[in-house]
């Protein structure tokens, strides 16, 4: 029987992925865990308080719930990581090492760990960035994601741990707010458009970045984890892509619904991070190997988010 532990379940991705996993595997077979409690919906199912750096605590939960799969989502993101690089390294790498070691020691069936477009850097080809190319990340977050990819592949090659990973672009959902990322402006903009009718963007008008609506991110993750092991040809992390847009383009998409909406630009330190990342991603390996395809373009996503936020009375 599949018994899942989600680490970092109360974050932006975790809150939605955990609910989807509960639908798939059964409410009581998916244990959410985080350092703090999550929203009401998430807390309806099983929950354990866990600091991702606490290996003994993790082992205790794995044994208590007979866990067979771990989704390890806890991480310090790009912008936040630059405030305290030493801590970001410790948390991101230490927690991944704990999970991989536990998977090896307790013979777990499968592990999921997210990587990011932050593995790319200033010398990476910016358009249609290939799966394999120069990777010279210059944020601590990107360095941990690239090291993590190497570590995952190592555990697969040397110890047979069935670890799978995606290089997420900026993830855009509205149900739980993200924290500490460079792509987070693309979530905040929808809240500000409805609440204040205007938004000051910390990136410049023409900074194109790869992005993905949360429903597509959840689908990509579950599709990858459901694929048969032989179809997973890449054990570091797969490029996945959906849409790519600039702040000016997302503002134009919002204006179709809220014509009075105004955007201004005041780039800060996050501009440099955005400038070091690709504009768009080539994900042909994911599409060929396990059939990845996305469903949401920019306008469809805008429509969904504005409708959802209005229903939440934002
Ligand atoms: C961030 O902006 O740090 C993240 C990411 C692209 O991994 N959303």
Coordinates of C-alpha atoms and ligand atoms in Angstrom, one line a residue:
X1 CA 0.0 0.0 0.0
X2 CA 1.2 3.5 -0.8
X3 CA 1.8 5.6 2.3
X4 CA 3.1 9.2 1.6
X5 CA 4.9 11.7 3.7
X6 CA 4.9 15.3 2.4
X7 CA 7.6 17.5 4.0
X8 CA 6.9 21.2 3.6
X9 CA 3.2 20.5 3.1
X10 CA 2.0 23.9 4.2
X11 CA 3.9 25.9 1.5
X12 CA 2.6 27.2 -1.8
X13 CA 3.0 23.9 -3.7
X14 CA 2.6 21.6 -0.7
X15 CA -0.9 22.8 0.2
X16 CA -2.3 22.0 -3.2
X17 CA -0.1 18.9 -4.0
X18 CA -1.0 17.3 -0.6
X19 CA -4.8 17.6 -1.4
X20 CA -4.3 16.1 -4.9
X21 CA -2.2 13.2 -3.4
X22 CA -4.9 12.5 -0.8
X23 CA -7.5 12.3 -3.6
X24 CA -5.2 9.8 -5.4
X25 CA -4.0 7.6 -2.5
X26 CA -6.7 8.1 0.1
X27 CA -7.1 10.8 2.8
X28 CA -5.4 8.8 5.6
X29 CA -2.5 7.6 3.4
X30 CA -1.0 11.0 2.9
X31 CA 0.7 12.5 6.0
X32 CA 1.3 16.3 5.7
X33 CA 4.2 17.6 7.7
X34 CA 5.7 21.1 8.3
X35 CA 7.3 23.2 10.9
X36 CA 3.9 25.0 11.4
X37 CA 0.3 24.1 10.8
X38 CA -1.4 24.8 7.4
X39 CA -4.8 25.9 6.2
X40 CA -8.1 24.3 7.3
X41 CA -8.4 22.1 4.2
X42 CA -4.9 20.6 4.7
X43 CA -5.3 20.1 8.5
X44 CA -8.5 18.0 7.9
X45 CA -6.1 15.0 7.1
X46 CA -3.2 13.5 9.1
X47 CA -0.5 16.1 10.1
X48 CA 2.8 15.9 11.9
X49 CA 5.0 18.8 13.1
X50 CA 8.5 18.3 11.6
X51 CA 11.6 20.4 11.1
X52 CA 13.1 19.1 7.9
X53 CA 16.5 19.3 9.4
X54 CA 15.5 16.9 12.2
X55 CA 16.5 13.4 10.8
X56 CA 15.4 11.6 14.0
X57 CA 12.0 13.2 13.9
X58 CA 11.7 12.2 10.2
X59 CA 12.7 8.6 11.0
X60 CA 10.1 8.5 13.8
X61 CA 7.3 9.7 11.4
X62 CA 8.4 7.3 8.6
X63 CA 8.2 4.3 11.1
X64 CA 5.0 5.4 12.8
X65 CA 3.1 5.8 9.6
X66 CA 4.8 3.0 7.5
X67 CA 5.8 5.6 4.9
X68 CA 6.7 4.2 1.4
X69 CA 7.1 7.5 -0.5
X70 CA 8.4 11.0 0.5
X71 CA 7.7 14.3 -1.3
X72 CA 10.3 16.7 0.1
X73 CA 9.2 20.2 -0.7
X74 CA 10.8 22.3 2.1
X75 CA 13.4 24.8 0.9
X76 CA 14.5 28.4 1.3
X77 CA 13.8 30.1 -2.1
X78 CA 16.0 32.4 -4.2
X79 CA 15.4 35.9 -2.8
X80 CA 15.1 34.8 0.8
X81 CA 18.2 32.6 0.5
X82 CA 20.4 35.6 -0.3
X83 CA 19.5 37.2 3.1
X84 CA 21.1 34.2 4.9
X85 CA 23.1 32.0 2.5
X86 CA 24.6 29.8 5.2
X87 CA 21.2 28.9 6.5
X88 CA 19.8 28.3 3.0
X89 CA 22.6 25.9 2.3
X90 CA 22.2 24.1 5.6
X91 CA 18.4 23.7 5.3
X92 CA 18.2 22.9 1.6
X93 CA 21.1 20.4 1.5
X94 CA 20.8 19.0 5.0
X95 CA 17.1 18.2 4.6
X96 CA 17.7 16.6 1.2
X97 CA 20.5 14.5 2.6
X98 CA 18.2 13.3 5.5
X99 CA 15.5 12.2 3.0
X100 CA 17.9 10.4 0.7
X101 CA 19.6 8.6 3.6
X102 CA 16.3 7.5 5.0
X103 CA 15.1 6.3 1.6
X104 CA 18.3 4.2 1.4
X105 CA 18.2 2.9 5.0
X106 CA 14.5 2.1 5.0
X107 CA 14.2 1.0 1.4
X108 CA 11.5 3.5 0.5
X109 CA 9.7 3.0 -2.8
X110 CA 10.0 6.5 -4.3
X111 CA 11.2 10.0 -3.5
X112 CA 10.1 13.3 -5.0
X113 CA 12.3 16.4 -4.7
X114 CA 11.8 19.6 -6.7
X115 CA 14.6 21.4 -8.5
X116 CA 14.2 24.7 -10.2
X117 CA 15.1 26.9 -13.2
X118 CA 17.5 28.5 -10.6
X119 CA 20.0 25.8 -11.5
X120 CA 20.7 27.9 -14.6
X121 CA 23.0 31.0 -14.6
X122 CA 24.4 33.9 -16.6
X123 CA 26.2 31.7 -19.1
X124 CA 23.3 29.4 -19.8
X125 CA 21.6 29.8 -23.2
X126 CA 18.6 32.1 -22.3
X127 CA 16.0 31.0 -24.9
X128 CA 14.6 27.6 -25.2
X129 CA 17.2 26.5 -22.6
X130 CA 18.1 22.8 -23.2
X131 CA 18.1 20.0 -20.6
X132 CA 21.9 19.7 -20.8
X133 CA 23.9 22.9 -21.0
X134 CA 26.2 25.2 -19.0
X135 CA 24.8 25.6 -15.5
X136 CA 26.5 28.3 -13.4
X137 CA 23.9 29.3 -10.8
X138 CA 24.9 32.4 -8.8
X139 CA 22.3 32.3 -6.0
X140 CA 22.7 30.1 -3.0
X141 CA 19.3 28.6 -3.8
X142 CA 20.4 27.8 -7.3
X143 CA 23.6 26.3 -6.0
X144 CA 21.7 24.0 -3.6
X145 CA 19.3 23.0 -6.4
X146 CA 22.2 22.1 -8.7
X147 CA 24.1 20.2 -6.0
X148 CA 20.8 18.5 -5.0
X149 CA 20.4 17.3 -8.6
X150 CA 23.8 15.7 -8.5
X151 CA 23.1 14.2 -5.1
X152 CA 19.8 12.7 -6.3
X153 CA 21.4 11.2 -9.4
X154 CA 24.2 9.8 -7.2
X155 CA 21.8 8.1 -4.8
X156 CA 20.0 6.6 -7.8
X157 CA 23.2 5.3 -9.5
X158 CA 24.9 4.1 -6.3
X159 CA 22.1 2.9 -4.0
X160 CA 19.1 2.4 -6.4
X161 CA 17.0 5.0 -4.6
X162 CA 14.1 5.8 -7.0
X163 CA 14.3 9.5 -6.8
X164 CA 12.5 11.8 -9.3
X165 CA 12.7 15.5 -9.8
X166 CA 11.4 18.4 -11.9
X167 CA 13.0 21.8 -12.6
X168 CA 10.0 24.0 -11.8
X169 CA 9.7 27.3 -13.4
X170 CA 8.0 30.1 -11.3
X171 CA 4.8 28.5 -9.9
X172 CA 1.7 30.6 -9.8
X173 CA -1.2 29.7 -7.5
X174 CA -3.5 31.8 -5.5
X175 CA -4.7 29.5 -2.7
X176 CA -1.6 29.8 -0.5
X177 CA 0.9 32.6 -0.9
X178 CA 4.5 31.8 -1.8
X179 CA 7.4 33.3 0.2
X180 CA 10.9 34.4 -0.7
X181 CA 11.0 33.7 -4.5
X182 CA 11.9 35.9 -7.4
X183 CA 9.0 34.8 -9.5
X184 CA 6.5 35.6 -6.7
X185 CA 5.6 39.0 -8.2
X186 CA 3.4 37.0 -10.6
X187 CA 1.2 35.9 -7.7
X188 CA 1.2 39.2 -5.8
X189 CA 0.1 41.1 -8.9
X190 CA -3.3 39.4 -8.9
X191 CA -4.0 40.2 -5.3
X192 CA -3.0 43.9 -5.7
X193 CA -5.0 44.2 -9.0
X194 CA -8.1 43.2 -7.1
X195 CA -7.4 44.9 -3.8
X196 CA -5.8 48.2 -4.9
X197 CA -6.1 48.4 -8.7
X198 CA -2.3 49.0 -9.0
X199 CA 0.9 47.1 -8.5
X200 CA 4.6 48.1 -8.2
X201 CA 6.7 45.4 -9.7
X202 CA 10.2 44.6 -8.4
X203 CA 11.2 43.4 -11.9
X204 CA 11.4 45.5 -15.1
X205 CA 8.7 45.5 -17.7
X206 CA 10.5 43.2 -20.2
X207 CA 12.0 40.5 -17.8
X208 CA 10.7 37.3 -19.4
X209 CA 10.7 34.3 -17.1
X210 CA 9.4 30.7 -17.5
X211 CA 6.2 30.2 -15.4
X212 CA 3.6 27.6 -14.7
X213 CA 0.1 27.6 -13.2
X214 CA -0.2 25.5 -10.0
X215 CA -2.7 23.0 -11.5
X216 CA -0.1 22.2 -14.2
X217 CA 2.6 21.9 -11.6
X218 CA 0.6 19.4 -9.5
X219 CA -0.2 17.4 -12.7
X220 CA 3.4 17.4 -13.8
X221 CA 4.5 16.1 -10.4
X222 CA 1.9 13.4 -10.2
X223 CA 2.5 12.3 -13.8
X224 CA 6.2 12.0 -13.1
X225 CA 5.7 10.0 -9.9
X226 CA 3.1 7.7 -11.6
X227 CA 5.4 7.0 -14.6
X228 CA 7.0 3.5 -14.8
X229 CA 10.7 3.6 -13.7
X230 CA 12.0 2.6 -17.1
X231 CA 10.4 5.8 -18.6
X232 CA 12.4 8.0 -16.3
X233 CA 15.6 8.5 -18.2
X234 CA 16.8 11.5 -16.3
X235 CA 17.6 11.1 -12.6
X236 CA 19.0 14.5 -11.9
X237 CA 15.9 16.6 -12.8
X238 CA 13.7 17.2 -15.8
X239 CA 13.2 20.6 -17.5
X240 CA 9.4 21.3 -17.5
X241 CA 7.8 24.3 -19.0
X242 CA 4.4 25.8 -19.7
X243 CA 4.3 29.5 -20.3
X244 CA 6.8 32.3 -20.4
X245 CA 5.9 36.0 -20.0
X246 CA 7.1 39.4 -18.9
X247 CA 5.6 41.7 -16.2
X248 CA 4.2 43.8 -19.0
X249 CA 2.5 40.8 -20.6
X250 CA 0.9 39.6 -17.3
X251 CA -0.4 43.1 -16.7
X252 CA -1.9 43.2 -20.2
X253 CA -3.6 39.9 -19.5
X254 CA -5.1 41.3 -16.2
X255 CA -6.2 44.5 -18.0
X256 CA -8.5 42.4 -20.2
X257 CA -10.6 41.8 -17.0
X258 CA -9.7 45.0 -15.1
X259 CA -9.2 47.7 -17.6
X260 CA -8.3 50.3 -15.0
X261 CA -5.4 48.3 -13.6
X262 CA -2.0 50.1 -13.5
X263 CA 1.5 48.7 -13.2
X264 CA 4.7 50.6 -12.3
X265 CA 8.2 49.2 -12.2
X266 CA 10.8 49.6 -9.5
X267 CA 13.5 46.9 -10.0
X268 CA 15.4 45.8 -6.9
X269 CA 18.1 43.1 -6.1
X270 CA 15.7 40.5 -7.5
X271 CA 16.2 41.9 -11.0
X272 CA 19.8 40.5 -11.1
X273 CA 18.5 37.1 -10.1
X274 CA 15.8 37.2 -12.8
X275 CA 18.4 38.3 -15.4
X276 CA 20.6 35.2 -14.6
X277 CA 17.7 32.8 -15.4
X278 CA 16.3 31.7 -18.8
X279 CA 13.5 33.4 -20.7
X280 CA 12.1 30.0 -21.8
X281 CA 12.8 26.3 -21.3
X282 CA 13.0 23.4 -23.7
X283 CA 11.2 20.4 -22.0
X284 CA 11.1 18.0 -24.9
X285 CA 12.7 15.2 -22.8
X286 CA 9.8 15.3 -20.3
X287 CA 7.3 15.4 -23.2
X288 CA 8.9 12.4 -24.9
X289 CA 9.9 10.3 -21.9
X290 CA 6.7 10.4 -19.8
X291 CA 4.2 12.4 -21.9
X292 CA 4.3 15.8 -20.1
X293 CA 1.9 18.5 -21.5
X294 CA 0.6 21.6 -19.9
X295 CA -3.0 22.9 -20.0
X296 CA -2.9 26.5 -18.9
X297 CA -1.7 29.5 -21.0
X298 CA -1.4 33.0 -19.6
X299 CA -5.0 34.2 -20.3
X300 CA -6.6 30.9 -19.1
X301 CA -4.5 31.2 -15.9
X302 CA -5.5 34.9 -15.4
X303 CA -9.2 34.0 -15.8
X304 CA -8.9 31.1 -13.3
X305 CA -7.0 33.2 -10.6
X306 CA -9.2 36.3 -10.8
X307 CA -12.3 34.1 -10.6
X308 CA -10.8 32.1 -7.6
X309 CA -9.8 35.2 -5.7
X310 CA -13.2 36.9 -6.2
X311 CA -14.8 33.7 -4.8
X312 CA -12.5 34.0 -1.8
X313 CA -13.8 37.6 -1.5
X314 CA -10.2 39.0 -1.9
Ligands
LIG1 C1 12.0 31.4 -6.9 O1 11.6 32.4 -7.6 O2 12.9 31.4 -6.1 C2 11.3 30.1 -7.2 C3 11.9 29.3 -8.3 C4 11.9 29.8 -9.7 O3 12.4 28.2 -8.0 N1 9.9 30.4 -7.5

